[in-house]
Short mmCIF file of N, CA and C in Angstrom, two decimals:
data_model
loop_
_atom_site.label_atom_id
_atom_site.label_comp_id
_atom_site.label_asym_id
_atom_site.label_seq_id
_atom_site.Cartn_x
_atom_site.Cartn_y
_atom_site.Cartn_z
N MET A 1 76.71 151.23 84.64
CA MET A 1 77.56 150.96 83.34
C MET A 1 76.82 149.22 82.94
N LYS A 2 76.31 149.01 81.83
CA LYS A 2 75.33 147.71 81.60
C LYS A 2 76.36 147.11 80.58
N ALA A 3 77.04 146.20 81.04
CA ALA A 3 77.78 145.05 80.57
C ALA A 3 77.29 144.59 79.48
N ASN A 4 78.62 144.91 78.39
CA ASN A 4 77.90 143.63 76.59
C ASN A 4 78.73 142.63 77.59
N CYS A 5 78.04 141.31 77.11
CA CYS A 5 79.08 140.08 77.78
C CYS A 5 79.63 139.98 76.13
N PHE A 6 79.57 140.56 74.90
CA PHE A 6 80.56 140.05 73.24
C PHE A 6 81.63 140.80 73.48
N GLN A 7 81.16 141.70 74.69
CA GLN A 7 82.73 142.25 74.62
C GLN A 7 83.49 142.04 75.64
N CYS A 8 82.60 141.08 76.56
CA CYS A 8 83.84 141.09 77.22
C CYS A 8 85.20 139.77 77.72
N GLN A 9 85.37 139.44 78.58
CA GLN A 9 86.56 138.77 78.52
C GLN A 9 86.30 137.41 78.83
N PHE A 10 85.41 137.65 79.38
CA PHE A 10 84.96 136.26 80.15
C PHE A 10 83.79 135.45 79.70
N PHE A 11 83.40 136.21 78.52
CA PHE A 11 82.40 135.48 77.68
C PHE A 11 82.57 134.73 77.15
N LYS A 12 81.90 133.00 76.92
CA LYS A 12 82.25 132.77 76.32
C LYS A 12 81.11 131.54 75.45
N VAL A 13 81.12 130.64 74.14
CA VAL A 13 80.96 130.15 73.45
C VAL A 13 81.33 128.98 73.87
N THR A 14 79.53 128.05 74.19
CA THR A 14 79.79 126.56 74.63
C THR A 14 79.12 125.93 73.39
N TRP A 15 79.77 124.57 73.22
CA TRP A 15 79.24 123.34 72.49
C TRP A 15 77.98 122.70 72.81
N ASP A 16 77.17 123.58 73.64
CA ASP A 16 76.52 122.84 74.35
C ASP A 16 74.73 123.22 73.65
N PRO A 17 74.14 122.90 72.89
CA PRO A 17 72.70 123.26 72.62
C PRO A 17 72.01 123.57 73.03
N GLN A 18 71.98 123.40 74.44
CA GLN A 18 71.21 123.71 75.73
C GLN A 18 70.49 125.22 76.57
N ASN A 19 73.06 124.75 76.41
CA ASN A 19 73.41 126.70 76.88
C ASN A 19 74.61 127.19 76.10
N PRO A 20 73.99 127.58 75.51
CA PRO A 20 74.97 128.24 74.21
C PRO A 20 76.10 129.56 74.91
N ARG A 21 75.61 130.04 76.05
CA ARG A 21 76.81 130.66 76.57
C ARG A 21 77.19 130.48 77.86
N ALA A 22 78.24 131.15 78.21
CA ALA A 22 78.74 131.31 79.47
C ALA A 22 79.34 132.60 79.71
N CYS A 23 79.27 132.08 81.04
CA CYS A 23 80.40 133.18 81.73
C CYS A 23 81.75 132.52 82.44
N VAL A 24 83.04 132.80 82.58
CA VAL A 24 83.93 132.23 83.08
C VAL A 24 84.10 132.26 83.97
N ALA A 25 83.75 134.30 84.42
CA ALA A 25 83.52 134.45 86.11
C ALA A 25 82.61 134.46 87.11
N TYR A 26 81.96 134.40 86.40
CA TYR A 26 80.68 133.08 87.42
C TYR A 26 80.65 132.00 87.50
N GLY A 27 81.24 131.51 86.29
CA GLY A 27 81.23 129.64 86.25
C GLY A 27 79.85 129.14 86.17
N PHE A 28 79.03 129.69 85.09
CA PHE A 28 77.79 129.31 84.82
C PHE A 28 77.46 129.66 83.13
N LYS A 29 76.63 128.26 83.01
CA LYS A 29 76.40 128.46 81.17
C LYS A 29 74.81 129.01 81.35
N THR A 30 73.69 129.29 79.81
CA THR A 30 73.15 129.62 80.31
C THR A 30 72.15 129.98 78.69
N LYS A 31 71.21 129.90 78.49
CA LYS A 31 70.59 130.46 77.24
C LYS A 31 69.87 131.65 76.89
N GLN A 32 70.63 132.60 78.11
CA GLN A 32 70.38 134.01 77.79
C GLN A 32 71.86 134.16 77.81
N ILE A 33 72.11 135.98 77.76
CA ILE A 33 73.41 137.01 77.66
C ILE A 33 73.32 136.21 79.18
N PRO A 34 74.71 136.54 79.52
CA PRO A 34 74.78 136.21 81.13
C PRO A 34 74.96 137.04 82.00
N SER A 35 74.91 138.98 81.43
CA SER A 35 74.12 139.72 81.59
C SER A 35 73.00 139.77 82.21
N VAL A 36 72.48 139.37 81.78
CA VAL A 36 71.19 139.21 81.98
C VAL A 36 70.53 138.59 83.45
N VAL A 37 71.53 137.52 83.22
CA VAL A 37 70.94 136.38 84.39
C VAL A 37 70.91 136.83 85.31
N VAL A 38 73.01 137.54 85.34
CA VAL A 38 73.46 138.12 86.31
C VAL A 38 72.22 139.16 87.31
N LYS A 39 71.99 139.65 86.51
CA LYS A 39 70.71 140.71 86.67
C LYS A 39 69.56 140.19 87.76
N GLN A 40 69.24 139.36 86.98
CA GLN A 40 67.86 138.85 87.87
C GLN A 40 68.22 137.99 88.55
N SER A 41 68.69 137.22 88.53
CA SER A 41 69.51 136.65 89.83
C SER A 41 69.90 137.68 91.06
N SER A 42 70.49 138.87 91.10
CA SER A 42 71.19 139.44 92.29
C SER A 42 70.67 140.82 91.94
N GLY A 43 70.33 141.46 91.59
CA GLY A 43 69.22 142.35 90.99
C GLY A 43 70.46 143.65 90.61
N THR A 44 71.72 143.21 90.78
CA THR A 44 71.94 144.34 90.16
C THR A 44 73.50 144.14 88.96
N GLU A 45 73.68 145.62 88.02
CA GLU A 45 75.21 144.66 87.03
C GLU A 45 75.59 143.95 87.40
N CYS A 46 76.04 143.05 85.99
CA CYS A 46 77.20 142.54 86.20
C CYS A 46 78.70 143.55 86.96
N LEU A 47 79.08 143.17 87.96
CA LEU A 47 80.56 143.32 88.72
C LEU A 47 82.26 143.25 88.20
N LYS A 48 82.08 141.59 87.43
CA LYS A 48 82.70 141.28 87.35
C LYS A 48 83.53 141.53 85.53
N PHE A 49 82.65 142.00 84.47
CA PHE A 49 82.86 142.60 83.45
C PHE A 49 84.40 143.38 83.11
N VAL A 50 85.51 142.41 82.53
CA VAL A 50 86.47 142.76 82.07
C VAL A 50 86.43 143.04 80.31
N SER A 51 86.69 144.71 79.85
CA SER A 51 86.50 144.78 78.61
C SER A 51 87.88 143.60 77.44
N LYS A 52 87.64 143.38 76.66
CA LYS A 52 88.41 142.49 76.07
C LYS A 52 89.65 143.16 75.58
N VAL A 53 88.95 144.10 74.88
CA VAL A 53 90.63 145.76 74.71
C VAL A 53 91.22 145.94 75.70
N GLU A 54 90.88 146.26 76.91
CA GLU A 54 91.63 147.02 78.22
C GLU A 54 92.23 145.44 78.72
N SER A 55 91.83 144.32 78.70
CA SER A 55 92.65 143.22 79.20
C SER A 55 93.60 142.41 78.12
N ARG A 56 94.10 143.44 77.45
CA ARG A 56 94.89 143.16 76.57
C ARG A 56 95.72 143.86 76.72
N ARG A 57 95.33 145.28 76.61
CA ARG A 57 96.09 146.34 76.80
C ARG A 57 97.34 146.17 78.31
N MET A 58 96.25 145.58 79.48
CA MET A 58 97.67 145.30 80.78
C MET A 58 98.46 144.23 80.56
N GLN A 59 98.76 143.46 79.47
CA GLN A 59 99.15 142.16 79.24
C GLN A 59 100.91 142.32 78.46
#
């Protein structure tokens, strides 16, 4: 399953114009969509994706 960062609880928008997107789970900021960076770096899809909808149900 391909992760959609915009639907992930770990996706954040930053104030940094050079790196406007961030992944809290992996702890990095980037210009690209974080799941693309994870795929390019590791060769696998993002393994830390948690849907915002699912995380709300568990609370």
